[in-house]
Every structure is written in C-alpha cells, then in structure tokens.
mmCIF file of C-alpha atoms and ligand atoms in Angstrom:
data_model
loop_
_atom_site.group_PDB
_atom_site.id
_atom_site.type_symbol
_atom_site.label_atom_id
_atom_site.label_comp_id
_atom_site.label_asym_id
_atom_site.label_seq_id
_atom_site.Cartn_x
_atom_site.Cartn_y
_atom_site.Cartn_z
ATOM 1 C CA UNK A 79 -22.334 15.989 -1.050
ATOM 2 C CA UNK A 80 -19.176 17.758 -2.176
ATOM 3 C CA UNK A 81 -18.453 21.278 -0.802
ATOM 4 C CA UNK A 82 -16.283 23.588 -2.985
ATOM 5 C CA UNK A 83 -14.054 25.568 -0.800
ATOM 6 C CA UNK A 84 -13.244 29.066 -1.605
ATOM 7 C CA UNK A 85 -10.025 30.136 -2.725
ATOM 8 C CA UNK A 86 -7.566 31.475 -0.002
ATOM 9 C CA UNK A 87 -9.446 29.432 2.777
ATOM 10 C CA UNK A 88 -6.986 29.153 5.855
ATOM 11 C CA UNK A 89 -6.172 25.691 7.026
ATOM 12 C CA UNK A 90 -7.715 26.377 10.277
ATOM 13 C CA UNK A 91 -10.899 27.249 8.658
ATOM 14 C CA UNK A 92 -11.078 23.817 6.839
ATOM 15 C CA UNK A 93 -10.245 22.058 10.111
ATOM 16 C CA UNK A 94 -12.902 23.364 11.910
ATOM 17 C CA UNK A 95 -15.344 22.229 8.942
ATOM 18 C CA UNK A 96 -13.749 18.880 8.978
ATOM 19 C CA UNK A 97 -14.264 18.599 12.834
ATOM 20 C CA UNK A 98 -17.910 19.591 12.297
ATOM 21 C CA UNK A 99 -18.601 17.113 9.566
ATOM 22 C CA UNK A 100 -17.010 14.482 11.622
ATOM 23 C CA UNK A 101 -19.257 15.362 14.705
ATOM 24 C CA UNK A 102 -22.499 14.595 12.293
ATOM 25 C CA UNK A 103 -20.942 11.167 12.004
ATOM 26 C CA UNK A 104 -19.616 11.429 8.608
ATOM 27 C CA UNK A 105 -16.196 11.316 7.091
ATOM 28 C CA UNK A 106 -14.673 14.351 5.137
ATOM 29 C CA UNK A 107 -12.888 13.045 2.168
ATOM 30 C CA UNK A 108 -10.520 15.776 0.374
ATOM 31 C CA UNK A 109 -10.807 15.826 -3.348
ATOM 32 C CA UNK A 110 -7.920 18.148 -5.034
ATOM 33 C CA UNK A 111 -8.525 19.273 -8.367
ATOM 34 C CA UNK A 112 -6.043 21.230 -10.343
ATOM 35 C CA UNK A 113 -7.349 24.626 -8.975
ATOM 36 C CA UNK A 114 -10.098 23.491 -6.730
ATOM 37 C CA UNK A 115 -10.173 22.142 -3.176
ATOM 38 C CA UNK A 116 -13.248 20.386 -2.100
ATOM 39 C CA UNK A 117 -14.371 18.165 0.517
ATOM 40 C CA UNK A 118 -16.803 15.385 0.107
ATOM 41 C CA UNK A 119 -18.933 13.976 2.665
ATOM 42 C CA UNK A 120 -19.119 10.271 3.102
ATOM 43 C CA UNK A 121 -21.715 8.378 4.933
ATOM 44 C CA UNK A 122 -25.763 8.904 5.832
ATOM 45 C CA UNK A 123 -26.182 12.631 4.483
ATOM 46 C CA UNK A 124 -29.850 12.508 4.230
ATOM 47 C CA UNK A 125 -30.118 14.937 7.319
ATOM 48 C CA UNK A 126 -27.589 17.270 5.971
ATOM 49 C CA UNK A 127 -28.858 20.127 4.145
ATOM 50 C CA UNK A 128 -27.525 22.123 1.677
ATOM 51 C CA UNK A 129 -28.201 25.594 3.896
ATOM 52 C CA UNK A 130 -26.431 24.182 6.771
ATOM 53 C CA UNK A 131 -23.260 23.945 4.654
ATOM 54 C CA UNK A 132 -23.455 27.147 3.169
ATOM 55 C CA UNK A 133 -23.475 28.813 6.328
ATOM 56 C CA UNK A 134 -19.922 28.219 6.638
ATOM 57 C CA UNK A 135 -17.973 31.218 5.142
ATOM 58 C CA UNK A 136 -15.339 29.050 3.443
ATOM 59 C CA UNK A 137 -17.835 27.012 1.535
ATOM 60 C CA UNK A 138 -18.475 28.480 -2.015
ATOM 61 C CA UNK A 139 -20.824 25.833 -3.290
ATOM 62 C CA UNK A 140 -22.329 22.637 -2.502
ATOM 63 C CA UNK A 141 -22.960 19.810 -5.187
ATOM 64 C CA UNK A 142 -25.450 17.064 -4.800
ATOM 65 C CA UNK A 143 -23.751 13.484 -5.561
ATOM 66 C CA UNK A 144 -26.559 11.282 -6.638
ATOM 67 C CA UNK A 145 -24.512 7.800 -6.771
ATOM 68 C CA UNK A 146 -24.722 6.188 -3.341
ATOM 69 C CA UNK A 147 -21.022 4.925 -3.698
ATOM 70 C CA UNK A 148 -18.935 7.980 -2.877
ATOM 71 C CA UNK A 149 -15.816 6.203 -2.091
ATOM 72 C CA UNK A 150 -15.826 3.950 -5.564
ATOM 73 C CA UNK A 151 -17.177 6.845 -7.539
ATOM 74 C CA UNK A 152 -15.402 9.132 -9.898
ATOM 75 C CA UNK A 153 -16.845 12.151 -8.159
ATOM 76 C CA UNK A 154 -14.798 11.958 -4.939
ATOM 77 C CA UNK A 155 -11.845 10.176 -6.612
ATOM 78 C CA UNK A 156 -11.488 11.850 -10.411
ATOM 79 C CA UNK A 157 -8.116 9.995 -11.072
ATOM 80 C CA UNK A 158 -7.918 6.367 -11.752
ATOM 81 C CA UNK A 159 -6.780 4.024 -9.026
ATOM 82 C CA UNK A 160 -3.545 2.082 -9.749
ATOM 83 C CA UNK A 161 -3.608 -1.219 -7.908
ATOM 84 C CA UNK A 162 0.126 -1.968 -7.467
ATOM 85 C CA UNK A 163 1.360 -5.409 -6.158
ATOM 86 C CA UNK A 164 5.061 -6.404 -6.199
ATOM 87 C CA UNK A 165 5.772 -4.080 -8.800
ATOM 88 C CA UNK A 166 2.903 -5.098 -11.038
ATOM 89 C CA UNK A 167 0.243 -2.401 -11.894
ATOM 90 C CA UNK A 168 -3.207 -2.901 -12.838
ATOM 91 C CA UNK A 169 -5.219 0.454 -13.876
ATOM 92 C CA UNK A 170 -4.618 3.904 -14.917
ATOM 93 C CA UNK A 171 -3.358 2.619 -18.337
ATOM 94 C CA UNK A 172 -1.376 -0.216 -16.840
ATOM 95 C CA UNK A 173 -2.679 -3.681 -17.882
ATOM 96 C CA UNK A 174 -2.106 -6.922 -16.438
ATOM 97 C CA UNK A 175 -3.202 -10.669 -17.058
ATOM 98 C CA UNK A 176 -3.876 -13.157 -14.240
ATOM 99 C CA UNK A 177 -3.812 -16.686 -15.573
ATOM 100 C CA UNK A 178 -3.728 -20.148 -14.216
ATOM 101 C CA UNK A 179 -6.273 -23.203 -13.478
ATOM 102 C CA UNK A 180 -9.474 -22.958 -11.885
ATOM 103 C CA UNK A 181 -8.400 -24.588 -9.079
ATOM 104 C CA UNK A 182 -5.418 -26.023 -7.648
ATOM 105 C CA UNK A 183 -5.120 -29.912 -8.368
ATOM 106 C CA UNK A 184 -1.607 -31.254 -7.475
ATOM 107 C CA UNK A 185 1.797 -30.037 -7.158
ATOM 108 C CA UNK A 186 2.751 -31.056 -10.697
ATOM 109 C CA UNK A 187 -0.517 -29.431 -12.001
ATOM 110 C CA UNK A 188 0.010 -25.738 -10.580
ATOM 111 C CA UNK A 189 3.900 -26.025 -11.449
ATOM 112 C CA UNK A 190 3.663 -26.702 -14.757
ATOM 113 C CA UNK A 191 0.721 -24.138 -15.676
ATOM 114 C CA UNK A 192 2.483 -21.338 -13.427
ATOM 115 C CA UNK A 193 5.711 -22.079 -15.299
ATOM 116 C CA UNK A 194 3.998 -21.927 -18.906
ATOM 117 C CA UNK A 195 1.708 -18.592 -18.196
ATOM 118 C CA UNK A 196 4.779 -16.961 -16.413
ATOM 119 C CA UNK A 197 6.938 -17.569 -19.633
ATOM 120 C CA UNK A 198 3.999 -16.325 -21.751
ATOM 121 C CA UNK A 199 4.058 -12.876 -20.039
ATOM 122 C CA UNK A 200 1.066 -13.275 -17.553
ATOM 123 C CA UNK A 201 1.799 -11.095 -14.372
ATOM 124 C CA UNK A 202 -0.073 -13.025 -11.715
ATOM 125 C CA UNK A 203 -0.943 -16.800 -11.093
ATOM 126 C CA UNK A 204 -4.654 -17.759 -10.224
ATOM 127 C CA UNK A 205 -5.850 -20.923 -8.704
ATOM 128 C CA UNK A 206 -8.647 -21.776 -6.532
ATOM 129 C CA UNK A 207 -7.840 -23.573 -3.272
ATOM 130 C CA UNK A 208 -11.406 -23.088 -1.807
ATOM 131 C CA UNK A 209 -14.080 -23.441 -4.413
ATOM 132 C CA UNK A 210 -17.569 -22.319 -4.402
ATOM 133 C CA UNK A 211 -19.304 -25.161 -6.162
ATOM 134 C CA UNK A 212 -22.937 -25.573 -6.961
ATOM 135 C CA UNK A 213 -23.059 -29.065 -5.964
ATOM 136 C CA UNK A 214 -21.801 -30.290 -2.635
ATOM 137 C CA UNK A 215 -20.795 -33.481 -4.547
ATOM 138 C CA UNK A 216 -18.157 -31.902 -6.858
ATOM 139 C CA UNK A 217 -14.213 -31.253 -6.072
ATOM 140 C CA UNK A 218 -14.471 -28.485 -3.541
ATOM 141 C CA UNK A 219 -10.600 -27.547 -3.798
ATOM 142 C CA UNK A 220 -7.723 -28.466 -1.880
ATOM 143 C CA UNK A 221 -8.312 -25.944 1.052
ATOM 144 C CA UNK A 222 -5.240 -25.110 2.680
ATOM 145 C CA UNK A 223 -3.143 -27.845 1.071
ATOM 146 C CA UNK A 224 -3.773 -25.577 -2.117
ATOM 147 C CA UNK A 225 -2.596 -22.526 -0.630
ATOM 148 C CA UNK A 226 0.683 -24.387 0.232
ATOM 149 C CA UNK A 227 1.093 -25.450 -3.565
ATOM 150 C CA UNK A 228 0.270 -21.885 -4.647
ATOM 151 C CA UNK A 229 2.969 -20.383 -2.392
ATOM 152 C CA UNK A 230 5.390 -23.111 -3.937
ATOM 153 C CA UNK A 231 4.404 -22.080 -7.557
ATOM 154 C CA UNK A 232 5.114 -18.223 -6.364
ATOM 155 C CA UNK A 233 8.381 -18.981 -5.317
ATOM 156 C CA UNK A 234 9.616 -20.878 -8.366
ATOM 157 C CA UNK A 235 7.823 -18.420 -10.836
ATOM 158 C CA UNK A 236 7.921 -14.792 -8.955
ATOM 159 C CA UNK A 237 4.330 -14.736 -9.961
ATOM 160 C CA UNK A 238 2.194 -13.153 -7.271
ATOM 161 C CA UNK A 239 -0.697 -15.196 -6.453
ATOM 162 C CA UNK A 240 -4.649 -14.373 -6.545
ATOM 163 C CA UNK A 241 -6.809 -16.840 -4.888
ATOM 164 C CA UNK A 242 -10.809 -16.780 -3.699
ATOM 165 C CA UNK A 243 -11.550 -16.657 0.002
ATOM 166 C CA UNK A 244 -14.896 -18.001 0.706
ATOM 167 C CA UNK A 245 -15.231 -17.435 4.621
ATOM 168 C CA UNK A 246 -14.083 -15.057 6.945
ATOM 169 C CA UNK A 247 -12.448 -17.916 8.810
ATOM 170 C CA UNK A 248 -9.581 -18.084 6.918
ATOM 171 C CA UNK A 249 -8.604 -14.323 6.518
ATOM 172 C CA UNK A 250 -5.431 -14.451 8.823
ATOM 173 C CA UNK A 251 -4.300 -17.276 6.649
ATOM 174 C CA UNK A 252 -4.859 -15.235 3.599
ATOM 175 C CA UNK A 253 -3.367 -12.069 4.992
ATOM 176 C CA UNK A 254 -0.117 -14.255 5.445
ATOM 177 C CA UNK A 255 0.055 -16.014 2.130
ATOM 178 C CA UNK A 256 -1.943 -14.464 -0.422
ATOM 179 C CA UNK A 257 -1.087 -11.293 -2.570
ATOM 180 C CA UNK A 258 -4.509 -10.573 -3.899
ATOM 181 C CA UNK A 259 -7.787 -11.763 -2.113
ATOM 182 C CA UNK A 260 -10.533 -12.692 -4.712
ATOM 183 C CA UNK A 261 -14.200 -12.428 -3.901
ATOM 184 C CA UNK A 262 -16.037 -14.566 -5.907
ATOM 185 C CA UNK A 263 -19.198 -13.724 -7.604
ATOM 186 C CA UNK A 264 -21.264 -15.822 -5.403
ATOM 187 C CA UNK A 265 -19.964 -13.873 -2.460
ATOM 188 C CA UNK A 266 -20.144 -10.434 -4.028
ATOM 189 C CA UNK A 267 -23.056 -9.283 -1.600
ATOM 190 C CA UNK A 268 -21.636 -11.410 1.241
ATOM 191 C CA UNK A 269 -21.099 -7.800 3.430
ATOM 192 C CA UNK A 270 -19.444 -9.316 6.559
ATOM 193 C CA UNK A 271 -16.950 -11.100 4.173
ATOM 194 C CA UNK A 272 -16.501 -7.871 2.323
ATOM 195 C CA UNK A 273 -15.755 -5.889 5.409
ATOM 196 C CA UNK A 274 -13.444 -8.496 6.916
ATOM 197 C CA UNK A 275 -11.674 -8.662 3.868
ATOM 198 C CA UNK A 276 -11.278 -4.815 3.373
ATOM 199 C CA UNK A 277 -9.797 -4.923 6.906
ATOM 200 C CA UNK A 278 -6.650 -6.866 5.647
ATOM 201 C CA UNK A 279 -4.709 -4.464 4.221
ATOM 202 C CA UNK A 280 -4.272 -6.837 1.142
ATOM 203 C CA UNK A 281 -5.516 -5.813 -2.391
ATOM 204 C CA UNK A 282 -9.085 -7.198 -3.425
ATOM 205 C CA UNK A 283 -10.366 -8.794 -6.577
ATOM 206 C CA UNK A 284 -14.278 -8.286 -6.362
ATOM 207 C CA UNK A 285 -16.162 -10.478 -8.987
ATOM 208 C CA UNK A 286 -19.575 -9.300 -10.153
ATOM 209 C CA UNK A 287 -22.481 -11.575 -9.027
ATOM 210 C CA UNK A 288 -23.992 -13.214 -11.859
ATOM 211 C CA UNK A 289 -27.358 -11.610 -11.209
ATOM 212 C CA UNK A 290 -26.071 -8.129 -9.767
ATOM 213 C CA UNK A 291 -26.177 -4.903 -11.517
ATOM 214 C CA UNK A 292 -23.078 -2.521 -12.067
ATOM 215 C CA UNK A 293 -24.333 -0.289 -9.292
ATOM 216 C CA UNK A 294 -24.647 -3.216 -6.908
ATOM 217 C CA UNK A 295 -21.102 -4.436 -7.905
ATOM 218 C CA UNK A 296 -19.831 -0.798 -6.952
ATOM 219 C CA UNK A 297 -21.628 -0.919 -3.959
ATOM 220 C CA UNK A 298 -20.055 -3.900 -2.795
ATOM 221 C CA UNK A 299 -16.563 -2.373 -3.609
ATOM 222 C CA UNK A 300 -17.773 0.605 -1.451
ATOM 223 C CA UNK A 301 -18.003 -1.726 1.584
ATOM 224 C CA UNK A 302 -14.355 -2.784 1.036
ATOM 225 C CA UNK A 303 -13.201 0.590 0.669
ATOM 226 C CA UNK A 304 -15.044 1.860 3.620
ATOM 227 C CA UNK A 305 -13.379 -0.697 5.644
ATOM 228 C CA UNK A 306 -10.289 0.694 4.866
ATOM 229 C CA UNK A 307 -8.914 -0.885 1.510
ATOM 230 C CA UNK A 308 -8.085 1.086 -1.367
ATOM 231 C CA UNK A 309 -6.411 -1.435 -3.541
ATOM 232 C CA UNK A 310 -9.582 -3.011 -5.030
ATOM 233 C CA UNK A 311 -10.027 -4.318 -8.552
ATOM 234 C CA UNK A 312 -13.557 -5.190 -9.953
ATOM 235 C CA UNK A 313 -14.088 -7.781 -12.344
ATOM 236 C CA UNK A 314 -16.935 -8.721 -15.072
ATOM 237 C CA UNK A 315 -17.354 -12.519 -15.305
ATOM 238 C CA UNK A 316 -20.618 -12.676 -17.141
ATOM 239 C CA UNK A 317 -24.047 -12.212 -15.928
ATOM 240 C CA UNK A 318 -27.242 -14.504 -16.213
ATOM 241 C CA UNK A 319 -29.360 -13.752 -19.161
ATOM 242 C CA UNK A 320 -32.025 -15.870 -21.109
ATOM 243 C CA UNK A 321 -29.141 -16.804 -23.431
ATOM 244 C CA UNK A 322 -27.915 -20.525 -23.178
ATOM 245 C CA UNK A 323 -25.333 -20.802 -25.944
ATOM 246 C CA UNK A 324 -22.576 -19.305 -23.469
ATOM 247 C CA UNK A 325 -22.372 -20.291 -19.721
ATOM 248 C CA UNK A 326 -23.003 -16.569 -18.803
ATOM 249 C CA UNK A 327 -23.589 -13.448 -20.899
ATOM 250 C CA UNK A 328 -20.332 -11.319 -20.948
ATOM 251 C CA UNK A 329 -21.379 -7.710 -20.380
ATOM 252 C CA UNK A 330 -18.227 -6.034 -21.984
ATOM 253 C CA UNK A 331 -20.049 -2.690 -21.958
ATOM 254 C CA UNK A 332 -19.489 -2.773 -18.169
ATOM 255 C CA UNK A 333 -15.607 -1.799 -18.896
ATOM 256 C CA UNK A 334 -16.614 1.691 -20.282
ATOM 257 C CA UNK A 335 -19.570 1.940 -17.792
ATOM 258 C CA UNK A 336 -17.431 1.328 -14.678
ATOM 259 C CA UNK A 337 -14.728 3.370 -16.086
ATOM 260 C CA UNK A 338 -17.033 6.292 -16.372
ATOM 261 C CA UNK A 339 -18.720 5.869 -13.028
ATOM 262 C CA UNK A 340 -15.859 4.525 -10.917
ATOM 263 C CA UNK A 341 -12.154 5.389 -10.760
ATOM 264 C CA UNK A 342 -11.340 1.259 -9.802
ATOM 265 C CA UNK A 343 -9.407 -0.632 -12.213
ATOM 266 C CA UNK A 344 -12.061 -3.205 -14.136
ATOM 267 C CA UNK A 345 -10.731 -6.524 -15.518
ATOM 268 C CA UNK A 346 -12.671 -9.014 -17.605
ATOM 269 C CA UNK A 347 -12.830 -12.839 -17.223
ATOM 270 C CA UNK A 348 -13.762 -14.244 -20.624
ATOM 271 C CA UNK A 349 -13.582 -17.813 -18.951
ATOM 272 C CA UNK A 350 -16.596 -17.722 -16.744
ATOM 273 C CA UNK A 351 -18.080 -15.138 -18.982
ATOM 274 C CA UNK A 352 -18.251 -17.713 -21.773
ATOM 275 C CA UNK A 353 -17.739 -21.119 -20.502
ATOM 276 C CA UNK A 354 -16.168 -22.237 -23.684
ATOM 277 C CA UNK A 355 -12.665 -22.536 -24.330
ATOM 278 C CA UNK A 356 -13.269 -21.894 -27.847
ATOM 279 C CA UNK A 357 -14.671 -18.392 -27.161
ATOM 280 C CA UNK A 358 -12.138 -17.259 -24.656
ATOM 281 C CA UNK A 359 -9.698 -15.794 -26.915
ATOM 282 C CA UNK A 360 -12.023 -13.531 -28.838
ATOM 283 C CA UNK A 361 -13.787 -12.338 -25.856
ATOM 284 C CA UNK A 362 -10.411 -11.592 -24.278
ATOM 285 C CA UNK A 363 -9.379 -9.517 -27.422
ATOM 286 C CA UNK A 364 -12.935 -7.797 -27.384
ATOM 287 C CA UNK A 365 -11.965 -6.794 -23.749
ATOM 288 C CA UNK A 366 -8.796 -5.260 -24.819
ATOM 289 C CA UNK A 367 -10.210 -3.316 -27.391
ATOM 290 C CA UNK A 368 -13.208 -2.197 -24.821
ATOM 291 C CA UNK A 369 -10.211 -0.794 -22.723
ATOM 292 C CA UNK A 370 -10.170 -3.126 -19.900
ATOM 293 C CA UNK A 371 -7.369 -2.715 -17.199
ATOM 294 C CA UNK A 372 -6.680 -6.667 -17.309
ATOM 295 C CA UNK A 373 -8.099 -10.111 -17.969
ATOM 296 C CA UNK A 374 -8.315 -12.988 -15.828
ATOM 297 C CA UNK A 375 -7.961 -16.246 -17.631
ATOM 298 C CA UNK A 376 -8.255 -20.167 -16.842
ATOM 299 C CA UNK A 377 -5.576 -21.998 -18.263
ATOM 300 C CA UNK A 378 -4.873 -25.649 -17.686
ATOM 301 C CA UNK A 379 -2.286 -28.172 -18.961
ATOM 302 C CA UNK A 380 -4.929 -30.979 -19.173
ATOM 303 C CA UNK A 381 -8.282 -29.301 -19.590
ATOM 304 C CA UNK A 382 -9.868 -32.608 -20.461
ATOM 305 C CA UNK A 383 -8.797 -33.998 -17.030
ATOM 306 C CA UNK A 384 -9.574 -30.711 -15.080
ATOM 307 C CA UNK A 385 -11.462 -31.268 -11.844
ATOM 308 C CA UNK A 386 -13.230 -27.833 -12.222
ATOM 309 C CA UNK A 387 -14.141 -25.777 -15.220
ATOM 310 C CA UNK A 388 -12.083 -27.746 -17.622
ATOM 311 C CA UNK A 389 -14.631 -26.892 -20.836
ATOM 312 C CA UNK A 390 -13.580 -23.148 -20.243
ATOM 313 C CA UNK A 391 -9.933 -23.656 -19.672
ATOM 314 C CA UNK A 392 -7.539 -22.971 -22.577
ATOM 315 C CA UNK A 393 -4.235 -24.764 -22.879
ATOM 316 C CA UNK A 394 -0.976 -22.945 -22.321
ATOM 317 C CA UNK A 395 -0.196 -23.054 -26.229
ATOM 318 C CA UNK A 396 -3.246 -21.529 -26.960
ATOM 319 C CA UNK A 397 -2.834 -18.691 -23.746
ATOM 320 C CA UNK A 398 0.778 -18.054 -25.357
ATOM 321 C CA UNK A 399 -0.651 -17.277 -28.772
ATOM 322 C CA UNK A 400 -3.471 -15.151 -27.133
ATOM 323 C CA UNK A 401 -0.730 -12.900 -25.085
ATOM 324 C CA UNK A 402 1.179 -12.375 -28.469
ATOM 325 C CA UNK A 403 -2.264 -11.299 -30.156
ATOM 326 C CA UNK A 404 -3.184 -9.054 -26.858
ATOM 327 C CA UNK A 405 0.281 -7.452 -27.236
ATOM 328 C CA UNK A 406 -0.173 -6.617 -30.807
ATOM 329 C CA UNK A 407 -3.734 -5.515 -30.169
ATOM 330 C CA UNK A 408 -2.617 -2.869 -27.142
ATOM 331 C CA UNK A 409 0.186 -1.669 -29.267
ATOM 332 C CA UNK A 410 -2.134 -0.991 -32.199
ATOM 333 C CA UNK A 411 -4.728 0.872 -29.891
ATOM 334 C CA UNK A 412 -1.895 3.219 -28.391
ATOM 335 C CA UNK A 413 -1.751 6.786 -29.610
ATOM 336 C CA UNK A 414 0.871 9.453 -28.714
ATOM 337 C CA UNK A 415 -2.010 11.778 -27.890
ATOM 338 C CA UNK A 416 -3.818 9.630 -25.774
ATOM 339 C CA UNK A 417 -6.924 9.084 -27.781
ATOM 340 C CA UNK A 418 -9.291 11.269 -29.888
ATOM 341 C CA UNK A 419 -11.862 13.404 -28.121
ATOM 342 C CA UNK A 420 -15.434 13.179 -29.916
ATOM 343 C CA UNK A 421 -16.644 16.355 -28.205
ATOM 344 C CA UNK A 422 -19.141 14.309 -26.156
ATOM 345 C CA UNK A 423 -16.892 14.379 -22.972
ATOM 346 C CA UNK A 424 -18.784 13.314 -19.913
ATOM 347 C CA UNK A 425 -18.246 15.111 -16.755
ATOM 348 C CA UNK A 426 -16.140 11.952 -15.239
ATOM 349 C CA UNK A 427 -14.198 10.783 -18.367
ATOM 350 C CA UNK A 428 -10.963 8.566 -17.723
ATOM 351 C CA UNK A 429 -7.917 10.634 -16.953
ATOM 352 C CA UNK A 430 -5.504 7.991 -18.373
HETATM 353 C C1 PEP B 566 -13.391 -18.525 -10.322
HETATM 354 O O1 PEP B 566 -12.603 -17.553 -10.770
HETATM 355 O O2 PEP B 566 -12.847 -19.710 -10.448
HETATM 356 C C2 PEP B 566 -14.833 -18.568 -9.976
HETATM 357 C C3 PEP B 566 -15.317 -19.498 -9.169
HETATM 358 O O3 PEP B 566 -15.389 -17.398 -10.425
HETATM 359 P P1 PEP B 566 -16.716 -16.905 -10.253
HETATM 360 O O4 PEP B 566 -16.994 -16.373 -8.821
HETATM 361 O O5 PEP B 566 -16.670 -15.433 -11.318
HETATM 362 O O6 PEP B 566 -17.794 -17.677 -10.554
HETATM 363 MN MN1 MN B 567 -13.781 -21.501 -12.484
#
C-alpha cells in the first residue's frame, strides 16, 4: 500500500504517521516524486484497511500495490538503482561486463585470464572458488585457496572480484575478500543464505533459478533488500524448458520485463544461458540490444582443458572481439533524446 501525503503536511504529522505504521509492525518507506510525497508500507499489510489509513488527515489517497515485492519493485522506488563498486557502475544507463573462468583452477590460469579480460575492457573479474556441481565426483573448486588466487588477480589487474558463496559459513571470509557476492541459480531460494548475505553490506549478484519465475526472482531479491542490502544486481542465466539444443533457454525478455517491474540492474549470462561457446557472442549482443545493464561471460585461456564449463567458455581472443562489437552496438543504440516514446508508456517505464 502507498499513501499519498497531502501537500503542505507538516513534518510532525508525517512523523506521527510513521510511528503509527511502525507500531503495526510495518516499515514506512519514503517515496519522493517530483511534486508528491508518498509513504509506502513494507511488510504484511493484509490486516491494514484503506479506511484506517484515510483516517489520518494528512493522507490524500491510498493506492494498493499488487506486487508482493515492495522493496524490489518500481512502485516504491521509481528510479533505477545504480550499483557502484570501486567506481564501476551497473544500472541506470551504466553498463558493465563481468568476465573470467567458470572456476579458479590455478594461479597461472586466473592471472592469464584476468589480464586478458582487463585488457579487453572487462570491468569485473569472475571466477568460482566454491562450485555448485551436479555430480559430487566433479571438480568442486579450490575453496579458500581459490579466493586467495582471486585476490592476487585483483591486486595485479585492479579488477574487483565476483564469486559465488554456497554456504552462510563463509560469509565472514567473503565480507573480507570479495567485492560482489554471487548467489548461484541453485541457491536463489536458499532463504537463510539470502538473508545472511543481505546483512553483509556487500553488493550481491543474484542469479535466477533455472525453474523460477521472474516474480520468484524478485521475491528472492526482496529477501536481500529486506535484510538491509540495497546493492543488488539480478541475472538471467537461462531457464529449463523442453528445448535440448541449448543447455538452458535464455529468456532475454526477462530484461525488459524486470526493468518494468523493478529498479534493480539486470544482467545476462549468455554462457550458462546457452551452454555453447559458439552461441555466446550472438546472445551477448542480443542482450545488449535488449537493454541489459551488463553481462557475465565465462572466458578461459584453454577451454578444452577447463575443469568446469569448458564447452561454454570463450577464449580471450573471441572475448576481445566481442567487447569491440559490444562497444559499437552500444554506441549505435545511443540517441541524444534518450529514446523514442511509442505512446504506450506503462506507468513504470525506466527512468534512464
Ligand atoms: C556460475 O556462474 O559459474 C554458475 C554456477 O552459474 P549458475 O548459478 O547460473 O548455474
Ligand atoms: Mn560456470
């Protein structure tokens, strides 16, 4: 629910209303429009009636919000969130590429890939230290040693590191060592993990579960935001369908859908989204054309020898060429007036 506050309302009256809302076990959230001031109610509002709110003389109107995600939704937060990490921005018109191997395998491997992707213009380095593998017999990642190697790569290249956490037990280490904490697709609905990570004060990259809807993804983001973390990036990485030609079916329409529903930056993972290195460049470019705020791409110096996800990893040479194409495409898409209005404007169009 959103209360539109009458113009000329005194700060004391708003304070009184806020205190009342808190006493009902809800969180009041300020929403400042150009000329309007609104208070959104975050929490379980099933017991709150419109009439009860209209009894306050400073309330002009009450709007019901049907989406269950209040903090992740655009209604309470009309402007795009811009996630900023070490002067690198994602969202609100800023685009960033996260690149690196699926897993950290050795010092030589991670340093070689990190140098190459940095030279090609990637803004972040990815690399799994803790790997969620389908088989217990597959390479599980180097664990803490992998984190140490990522730190060396960050030191040498200046690229902030993005890596996956699988268990709350490592939260303290991740707070210390990692720039962006990744929640993998398989853990998207691991609610205790979402809450723990949301309390760390670290930016979070949340990947969509292969069988989860966009609303479920945004509800998972809601857990992180509710726990206190506002720097959340969501990622479409392919969903499970009947199609077997690709590893997953990359749902590119998730980009505009999420941008309409939510203010959070949305990025695309064409590597897990397709499972084939030959398909990665075209889907990466399609994601840019669809308006994604960024990409996460698996790059390996020797994909044929990779311990994880080699078939979907592109080489540094292919990555370099792709980065040039991405830059050309982004430039071609830029217009001085910020785009055409087709007259079909939805109430929650993107602001940037
Ligand atoms: C990964 O990024 O390497 C990964 C395991 O991704 P996902 O969680 O999307 O499968
Ligand atoms: Mn992978």
